[in-house]
Coordinates of C-alpha atoms and ligand atoms in Angstrom, one line a residue:
M1 CA 9.4 -51.6 54.6
K2 CA 9.5 -48.2 52.8
K3 CA 11.7 -45.2 53.4
M4 CA 10.4 -41.6 53.4
T5 CA 11.8 -38.2 54.0
F6 CA 9.9 -35.7 56.2
P7 CA 9.1 -32.3 54.7
A8 CA 11.8 -29.7 55.2
G9 CA 11.1 -27.7 58.3
F10 CA 9.0 -30.4 59.9
S11 CA 8.4 -29.4 63.5
W12 CA 10.1 -32.0 65.7
G13 CA 9.5 -31.4 69.4
T14 CA 8.5 -32.7 72.8
A15 CA 5.5 -31.9 75.0
T16 CA 5.2 -31.2 78.8
A17 CA 2.6 -29.6 81.1
S18 CA 3.0 -27.0 83.8
Y19 CA 1.9 -29.1 86.8
Q20 CA 3.9 -32.1 85.6
V21 CA 7.3 -30.4 85.3
E22 CA 7.4 -26.9 86.9
G23 CA 7.3 -27.4 90.7
A24 CA 7.5 -24.0 92.5
W25 CA 3.9 -24.6 93.3
D26 CA 3.5 -21.6 95.6
E27 CA 6.3 -19.4 94.4
D28 CA 6.3 -15.8 93.1
G29 CA 2.7 -15.2 93.9
K30 CA 1.2 -18.4 92.3
G31 CA -2.2 -19.3 93.6
E32 CA -3.3 -22.9 94.5
S33 CA -4.6 -25.0 91.6
I34 CA -6.9 -28.0 91.6
W35 CA -4.0 -30.2 91.1
D36 CA -2.2 -28.8 94.1
R37 CA -5.3 -29.4 96.2
F38 CA -5.8 -32.9 94.7
S39 CA -2.2 -34.1 95.2
H40 CA -2.2 -32.7 98.7
T41 CA -5.2 -34.7 99.6
E42 CA -4.3 -38.1 101.0
G43 CA -5.2 -41.1 98.8
R44 CA -5.6 -39.3 95.5
I45 CA -2.1 -40.0 94.0
A46 CA -1.2 -43.7 94.0
T47 CA 2.4 -43.1 95.2
G48 CA 1.6 -40.1 97.5
D49 CA 3.7 -37.9 95.3
T50 CA 2.9 -34.3 94.6
G51 CA 4.0 -31.8 91.9
D52 CA 5.3 -29.4 94.5
V53 CA 8.8 -29.7 93.1
A54 CA 8.3 -32.1 90.2
C55 CA 11.2 -31.6 87.7
D56 CA 11.8 -28.1 89.1
Q57 CA 11.7 -26.7 85.5
Y58 CA 10.6 -23.4 87.0
H59 CA 14.2 -23.0 88.0
R60 CA 15.9 -25.3 85.5
Y61 CA 14.3 -24.2 82.3
A62 CA 17.6 -23.0 80.9
E63 CA 19.2 -26.5 81.4
D64 CA 16.1 -28.1 79.8
A65 CA 16.2 -25.7 76.8
A66 CA 19.9 -26.6 76.3
I67 CA 19.0 -30.3 76.3
M68 CA 16.4 -29.7 73.6
K69 CA 19.0 -27.9 71.5
Q70 CA 21.5 -30.8 72.1
I71 CA 18.9 -33.2 70.7
G72 CA 18.0 -30.9 67.9
M73 CA 14.4 -30.3 68.9
R74 CA 12.8 -27.5 67.0
G75 CA 9.7 -27.0 69.1
Y76 CA 8.6 -27.2 72.7
R77 CA 5.0 -27.7 73.7
F78 CA 4.6 -26.5 77.3
S79 CA 1.6 -25.2 79.2
V80 CA 0.9 -22.1 81.0
S81 CA -0.4 -22.4 84.6
W82 CA -3.5 -20.2 84.9
S83 CA -3.0 -19.8 88.7
R84 CA 0.4 -18.2 88.1
I85 CA -1.3 -15.5 86.1
F86 CA -4.6 -15.1 88.0
P87 CA -3.8 -16.4 91.5
D88 CA -7.1 -15.4 93.2
A89 CA -10.6 -14.1 92.6
S90 CA -9.6 -10.4 92.6
G91 CA -9.0 -10.6 88.9
K92 CA -5.6 -8.9 89.4
V93 CA -2.8 -10.1 87.1
N94 CA 0.3 -11.5 88.8
Q95 CA 3.1 -10.1 86.7
A96 CA 5.7 -12.4 88.1
G97 CA 3.8 -15.3 86.6
L98 CA 3.9 -13.8 83.2
D99 CA 7.5 -13.0 83.6
Y100 CA 8.4 -16.7 84.1
Y101 CA 6.8 -17.6 80.8
S102 CA 8.6 -14.7 79.1
R103 CA 12.0 -15.9 80.4
L104 CA 11.2 -19.4 79.3
T105 CA 10.1 -18.1 75.8
D106 CA 13.4 -16.1 75.4
E107 CA 15.5 -19.1 76.5
L108 CA 13.8 -21.4 74.0
L109 CA 14.2 -18.9 71.1
K110 CA 17.8 -18.5 72.1
N111 CA 18.3 -22.2 71.6
G112 CA 16.5 -22.4 68.3
V113 CA 13.3 -23.9 69.8
M114 CA 9.9 -22.7 68.8
P115 CA 7.7 -22.1 71.9
F116 CA 4.3 -23.8 71.2
P117 CA 2.2 -23.3 74.4
T118 CA -1.1 -24.7 75.6
L119 CA -3.2 -22.4 77.7
Y120 CA -4.9 -25.1 79.7
H121 CA -3.4 -28.4 80.6
W122 CA -5.6 -29.2 83.6
D123 CA -4.3 -27.1 86.5
L124 CA -7.4 -24.9 87.1
P125 CA -7.1 -22.2 89.7
Q126 CA -8.7 -23.5 92.9
W127 CA -10.7 -20.2 93.3
L128 CA -12.5 -21.0 90.0
Q129 CA -13.2 -24.5 91.1
D130 CA -14.7 -23.1 94.3
Q131 CA -17.2 -21.3 91.9
G132 CA -18.0 -24.6 90.1
G133 CA -15.1 -24.8 87.7
W134 CA -15.9 -26.0 84.2
A135 CA -19.5 -26.7 85.3
N136 CA -20.3 -23.0 85.8
R137 CA -20.8 -20.9 82.6
D138 CA -19.1 -17.9 84.3
I139 CA -15.8 -19.7 83.5
I140 CA -16.2 -18.9 79.8
T141 CA -15.5 -15.2 80.4
H142 CA -12.7 -15.8 82.9
F143 CA -11.0 -18.1 80.4
A144 CA -11.2 -15.7 77.5
T145 CA -9.7 -13.0 79.7
Y146 CA -6.9 -15.2 80.8
A147 CA -6.2 -16.3 77.1
E148 CA -6.2 -12.7 76.0
T149 CA -3.9 -11.7 78.8
V150 CA -1.3 -14.4 78.1
V151 CA -1.3 -13.7 74.3
N152 CA -0.9 -10.0 74.9
A153 CA 2.1 -10.6 77.1
L154 CA 3.9 -13.2 74.8
G155 CA 2.3 -12.7 71.4
D156 CA 5.2 -10.5 70.2
R157 CA 7.3 -13.7 70.2
I158 CA 4.9 -16.6 70.2
K159 CA 2.7 -17.1 67.1
N160 CA 1.4 -20.7 67.5
W161 CA -0.9 -21.6 70.3
M162 CA -3.1 -24.3 71.7
V163 CA -6.2 -23.6 73.8
F164 CA -6.9 -26.9 75.5
N165 CA -5.0 -30.1 76.2
E166 CA -7.3 -33.1 76.1
P167 CA -10.7 -31.7 77.0
W168 CA -12.1 -35.2 77.0
V169 CA -9.7 -36.2 79.8
F170 CA -10.1 -33.3 82.1
V171 CA -13.8 -33.2 81.8
Y172 CA -14.6 -36.8 82.2
L173 CA -11.8 -38.0 84.4
G174 CA -12.2 -34.8 86.5
Y175 CA -16.0 -34.5 86.8
L176 CA -17.5 -37.9 85.8
Y177 CA -15.1 -40.6 87.0
G178 CA -13.3 -38.5 89.7
V179 CA -9.9 -40.0 89.3
H180 CA -8.3 -36.7 88.3
A181 CA -8.7 -33.3 89.9
P182 CA -11.1 -31.9 91.1
G183 CA -12.1 -35.5 91.8
I184 CA -15.8 -35.1 91.2
R185 CA -18.1 -38.1 90.4
D186 CA -21.3 -36.7 89.0
S187 CA -22.7 -37.6 85.6
D188 CA -24.9 -34.4 85.4
L189 CA -22.0 -32.1 86.1
G190 CA -19.7 -34.1 83.8
V191 CA -21.8 -33.8 80.7
K192 CA -22.7 -30.1 81.5
A193 CA -19.0 -29.4 81.8
S194 CA -18.3 -30.9 78.4
H195 CA -20.6 -28.4 76.8
I196 CA -19.2 -25.4 78.7
V197 CA -15.7 -26.4 77.7
N198 CA -16.8 -26.4 74.0
L199 CA -18.2 -22.9 74.5
A200 CA -15.1 -21.7 76.3
Q201 CA -12.8 -23.1 73.6
A202 CA -14.5 -20.9 70.9
S203 CA -14.6 -17.8 73.0
A204 CA -11.0 -18.1 74.0
M205 CA -10.0 -18.6 70.3
K206 CA -12.0 -15.5 69.4
A207 CA -10.3 -13.5 72.1
M208 CA -6.8 -14.7 71.0
R209 CA -7.5 -13.9 67.4
A210 CA -8.8 -10.4 68.3
T211 CA -5.4 -9.5 69.7
G212 CA -4.1 -9.6 66.1
K213 CA -0.9 -11.2 67.5
I214 CA -1.3 -14.9 66.6
E215 CA -0.9 -16.9 63.4
Q216 CA -2.2 -20.3 64.4
V217 CA -4.4 -21.6 67.1
G218 CA -5.9 -25.1 67.8
S219 CA -6.2 -27.6 70.6
A220 CA -4.7 -30.9 71.4
Y221 CA -7.3 -33.7 71.6
S222 CA -6.9 -37.1 73.1
M223 CA -7.7 -39.6 70.4
A224 CA -7.6 -43.4 70.1
S225 CA -8.5 -44.8 66.7
T226 CA -11.5 -47.1 67.1
Y227 CA -11.4 -50.6 65.6
P228 CA -14.7 -52.5 65.4
Y229 CA -14.5 -55.8 67.3
S230 CA -15.8 -57.7 64.3
D231 CA -16.9 -56.9 60.7
S232 CA -20.5 -56.7 61.7
A233 CA -22.5 -53.6 60.9
D234 CA -23.4 -53.3 64.6
D235 CA -19.8 -53.3 65.7
K236 CA -18.9 -50.8 63.0
A237 CA -21.6 -48.5 64.2
A238 CA -20.5 -48.9 67.8
A239 CA -17.0 -48.0 66.7
E240 CA -18.3 -44.8 65.1
R241 CA -20.1 -43.8 68.3
Q242 CA -16.9 -44.3 70.3
H243 CA -15.1 -42.2 67.7
A244 CA -17.7 -39.5 68.1
W245 CA -17.5 -39.4 71.8
N246 CA -13.9 -40.0 72.5
N247 CA -12.1 -38.4 69.5
V248 CA -14.2 -35.5 68.1
W249 CA -16.7 -34.4 70.8
F250 CA -14.6 -31.2 71.4
L251 CA -13.8 -30.7 67.7
D252 CA -17.0 -31.0 65.8
P253 CA -18.8 -28.2 67.6
S254 CA -15.9 -25.8 66.7
I255 CA -16.1 -26.7 63.0
K256 CA -19.6 -27.9 62.3
G257 CA -21.6 -26.3 65.1
A258 CA -23.1 -29.6 66.1
Y259 CA -22.3 -32.6 68.3
P260 CA -21.4 -35.8 66.5
N261 CA -23.8 -38.7 67.1
A262 CA -22.4 -40.6 70.1
Y263 CA -25.2 -41.5 72.5
I264 CA -28.0 -44.0 72.0
E265 CA -30.3 -41.3 73.3
Q266 CA -28.6 -38.3 72.0
E267 CA -31.5 -35.8 72.3
K268 CA -32.0 -36.6 75.9
M269 CA -28.2 -36.2 76.4
L270 CA -28.2 -32.7 74.8
R271 CA -30.9 -31.6 77.2
K272 CA -29.0 -33.0 80.1
M273 CA -25.9 -31.1 78.9
D274 CA -28.0 -27.9 79.1
V275 CA -27.5 -26.9 75.4
R276 CA -29.4 -23.6 75.1
P277 CA -30.6 -21.8 72.0
G278 CA -27.7 -20.0 70.3
D279 CA -25.1 -22.2 72.0
M280 CA -24.1 -24.3 69.0
E281 CA -23.5 -21.1 66.9
A282 CA -21.4 -19.8 69.8
C283 CA -19.3 -23.0 69.8
V284 CA -18.1 -22.4 66.2
E285 CA -14.6 -21.0 65.8
K286 CA -12.6 -22.9 63.2
P287 CA -9.1 -23.9 64.4
D288 CA -6.1 -23.5 62.1
F289 CA -4.9 -27.0 62.8
I290 CA -5.9 -30.1 64.7
G291 CA -3.6 -31.5 67.4
I292 CA -3.7 -35.3 67.9
N293 CA -2.5 -36.8 71.2
L294 CA -2.5 -40.5 70.6
Y295 CA -1.2 -43.4 72.8
Q296 CA -3.5 -46.3 72.1
R297 CA -6.4 -47.6 70.0
S298 CA -9.7 -48.8 71.2
I299 CA -11.5 -52.0 70.2
V300 CA -15.2 -51.7 70.3
E301 CA -18.1 -54.1 70.3
N302 CA -21.8 -53.2 70.1
D303 CA -23.6 -53.8 73.4
P304 CA -27.4 -53.4 73.3
N305 CA -27.6 -53.6 77.1
N306 CA -25.6 -50.4 77.5
R307 CA -28.0 -47.4 77.2
N308 CA -25.3 -44.8 77.1
L309 CA -22.9 -45.3 74.2
G310 CA -24.2 -48.8 73.5
L311 CA -20.9 -50.5 73.5
R312 CA -18.2 -52.3 75.4
Q313 CA -14.4 -52.2 74.9
H314 CA -11.9 -55.1 74.5
R315 CA -8.2 -55.4 75.1
G316 CA -6.0 -55.8 72.0
P317 CA -3.4 -58.5 71.6
G318 CA -0.4 -56.2 71.0
P319 CA 2.6 -55.9 73.3
Q320 CA 2.3 -53.4 76.2
T321 CA 4.1 -50.5 77.8
A322 CA 4.9 -50.5 81.5
F323 CA 1.5 -48.7 82.0
G324 CA -0.2 -51.7 80.4
W325 CA -1.1 -49.7 77.3
E326 CA -1.2 -51.7 74.1
I327 CA 1.4 -50.8 71.5
W328 CA -0.2 -50.5 68.1
P329 CA 1.6 -48.2 65.8
A330 CA -0.9 -48.3 62.9
A331 CA -3.4 -46.7 65.3
L332 CA -1.7 -43.4 64.7
Y333 CA -1.7 -43.8 60.9
Q334 CA -5.4 -44.7 60.9
M335 CA -6.2 -41.7 63.1
I336 CA -4.3 -39.2 60.9
K337 CA -6.0 -40.6 57.8
R338 CA -9.4 -40.3 59.4
I339 CA -8.9 -36.7 60.7
D340 CA -7.4 -35.7 57.4
K341 CA -10.3 -37.1 55.4
D342 CA -13.0 -35.7 57.6
Y343 CA -11.6 -32.2 58.3
G344 CA -8.9 -31.4 55.7
L345 CA -7.0 -29.2 58.2
P346 CA -3.3 -29.3 58.9
I347 CA -2.4 -31.8 61.7
Y348 CA 0.2 -31.8 64.4
I349 CA 0.9 -34.9 66.4
T350 CA 0.9 -33.0 69.7
E351 CA 1.6 -36.1 71.9
N352 CA 2.6 -39.7 71.5
G353 CA 4.9 -41.7 73.7
C354 CA 5.2 -44.6 76.2
S355 CA 6.2 -45.3 79.8
F356 CA 9.1 -47.7 80.5
P357 CA 11.0 -47.6 83.8
T358 CA 14.6 -47.9 82.4
G359 CA 17.1 -46.0 84.5
P360 CA 20.9 -45.4 84.2
D361 CA 23.1 -48.4 84.1
A362 CA 26.6 -48.7 85.8
N363 CA 28.1 -46.5 83.1
G364 CA 25.4 -43.9 83.5
R365 CA 23.8 -44.8 80.2
V366 CA 20.0 -45.3 79.9
P367 CA 19.5 -48.1 77.4
D368 CA 15.7 -47.8 76.8
Q369 CA 15.5 -49.8 73.6
D370 CA 11.8 -50.6 74.1
R371 CA 11.1 -46.8 73.9
I372 CA 13.2 -46.6 70.7
D373 CA 11.2 -49.4 69.2
F374 CA 8.0 -47.7 70.2
Y375 CA 9.0 -44.4 68.6
H376 CA 10.3 -46.1 65.5
G377 CA 7.0 -47.8 65.0
F378 CA 4.8 -44.7 65.6
V379 CA 6.9 -42.1 63.9
G380 CA 7.2 -44.4 61.0
Q381 CA 3.4 -44.5 60.7
V382 CA 3.3 -40.7 60.7
G383 CA 5.7 -40.8 57.8
R384 CA 3.5 -43.3 56.0
A385 CA 0.5 -40.9 56.3
I386 CA 2.6 -38.0 55.0
D387 CA 3.8 -40.2 52.1
E388 CA 0.1 -40.7 51.3
G389 CA -0.6 -37.0 51.2
C390 CA -1.7 -36.1 54.7
D391 CA -0.7 -32.6 55.8
V392 CA 1.1 -33.3 59.1
R393 CA 3.3 -30.4 60.2
G394 CA 5.0 -31.7 63.3
Y395 CA 5.5 -34.5 65.8
Y396 CA 5.8 -33.9 69.5
G397 CA 6.9 -36.8 71.7
W398 CA 5.5 -37.1 75.2
T399 CA 7.7 -36.3 76.9
L400 CA 11.0 -34.4 77.2
I401 CA 11.8 -35.4 80.8
D402 CA 10.4 -38.0 83.2
N403 CA 7.8 -36.1 85.2
F404 CA 4.7 -36.2 87.4
E405 CA 2.3 -38.6 85.8
W406 CA -0.9 -37.3 87.4
A407 CA -2.7 -39.9 89.6
E408 CA 0.3 -42.3 89.0
G409 CA 2.8 -39.9 90.6
F410 CA 6.4 -40.4 89.5
R411 CA 6.3 -44.1 88.9
Q412 CA 5.5 -43.9 85.2
R413 CA 8.4 -42.6 83.2
F414 CA 7.6 -41.2 79.8
G415 CA 10.7 -39.1 79.2
I416 CA 13.4 -39.3 76.5
V417 CA 15.5 -37.8 79.3
H418 CA 15.8 -39.5 82.6
V419 CA 15.3 -37.5 85.8
D420 CA 16.7 -38.5 89.2
F421 CA 14.0 -37.0 91.4
E422 CA 16.3 -36.9 94.4
T423 CA 19.0 -34.8 92.7
Q424 CA 17.1 -33.5 89.7
K425 CA 20.0 -34.8 87.5
R426 CA 19.0 -35.1 83.9
T427 CA 20.4 -37.9 81.7
I428 CA 19.6 -38.2 78.0
K429 CA 18.3 -41.7 77.4
D430 CA 19.2 -43.7 74.3
S431 CA 15.8 -42.8 72.9
G432 CA 16.9 -39.1 73.2
Y433 CA 19.9 -39.9 71.1
W434 CA 17.7 -41.8 68.7
F435 CA 15.6 -38.7 68.2
R436 CA 18.8 -36.6 67.7
D437 CA 19.8 -38.9 64.8
L438 CA 16.2 -39.1 63.4
I439 CA 15.9 -35.3 63.3
A440 CA 19.4 -34.9 61.7
A441 CA 18.5 -37.5 59.0
N442 CA 14.9 -36.3 58.7
E443 CA 13.9 -39.7 57.3
I444 CA 12.5 -43.0 58.5
E445 CA 11.6 -46.5 57.4
Y446 CA 8.0 -47.6 57.9
D447 CA 5.9 -50.7 57.5
E448 CA 3.3 -50.0 54.9
T449 CA 1.4 -53.2 55.6
L450 CA 0.2 -52.5 59.2
V451 CA -3.5 -52.2 59.8
Ligands
GCO1 C1 -2.2 -36.4 78.4 C2 -1.4 -35.8 79.0 C3 -0.1 -36.0 79.6 C4 0.1 -37.4 80.1 C5 0.5 -38.3 79.0 C6 0.8 -39.7 79.5 O1 -2.2 -35.3 77.7 O2 -2.8 -37.3 78.7 O3 -1.3 -34.6 78.3 O4 -0.2 -35.0 80.6 O5 1.2 -37.3 81.0 O6 -0.6 -38.5 78.2 O7 -0.3 -40.3 80.2

């Protein structure tokens, strides 16, 4: 084991998303989003839960900001709900929606917490979905207008922004596999949407920079470091294809103006994606940093029978969270090293965390030791990468408070603060106090032998 100290001013924070915490789903002029529609449709959410109330952060943001301060958090990654700002197809701005994020921003700053918002964490306005959503190119202009509007309203106080959260997840789970909103299962639409999202990312970044009000902009990408199933050249090549598709499909176009090689028949795929002349140039807008959301790794074996990515995945032998996700701390170290080597840009860990169901005991304490062990392992591997020279600027745990876990409803608890969804009572878990002590000490021990 080795001990390291994080850089002074390291950005310690937590992340949430509008639909998962806000509630107030139809208040103050907010329009319907695809997640409202999806969760209100029977059979879509495993538990039948909805985000109508969620953690009621729309009304309890001051209490939540005070909790962040108590823990010593220096940043808060929240997302803006597009349908609060542009509730309908009229194109008219709903000022009350902007006012909410302005109040939240002021409250965070008052508590010494840097607001670090994401413009899109999956809750697309339903009126845009009715026009085809991310599979219709018209969305590119709508999204840039929305981005510019939000930055103009808050850019006097907020300097650091994220455009997208996990484009891979909302495109493929939403349009290809149909398990997330809008619940579409269509391989043509899915791959077309992936390209439109890349175009939209660049045009929104350009619009945000043109306001002259921001300092840093990037996106948060879902990543899982890929491990070849064996040492064979074929498995290693398969792991590279998985990395290309899963980790950097929405990053390479913005930096290199090209898609990474992922598919066995890549040229055919690019035609299916409807990549037109001039598109790849239009995708380029270099981010100031790269956000990594990482929960797991993937273990990949070459599979010649698969004509898509040419691979199959295996489960790893590590222990698991309540969600059944393998706990493999070195995955985060490997991912940081790879992204640092390939792009040389500053990195933020924009999400990392685990679900365990621990609730309050008889004394009202929440002894979630398994979550502490998880964080100790993963944060330690971030420290290891920093020790080896990687430029990691911050670490955002997922998540501040137990919240609405998408298709799983409320049954997966990822918070470092427990929420009783009957009463909305918040209780800081032992892991929350662990973070308080970690941030105060600003140092951690890590295992430098993990692979
Ligand atoms: C994610 C999401 C979060 C999830 C978390 C746990 O970005 O996948 O940003 O919304 O709740 O990852 O599954």
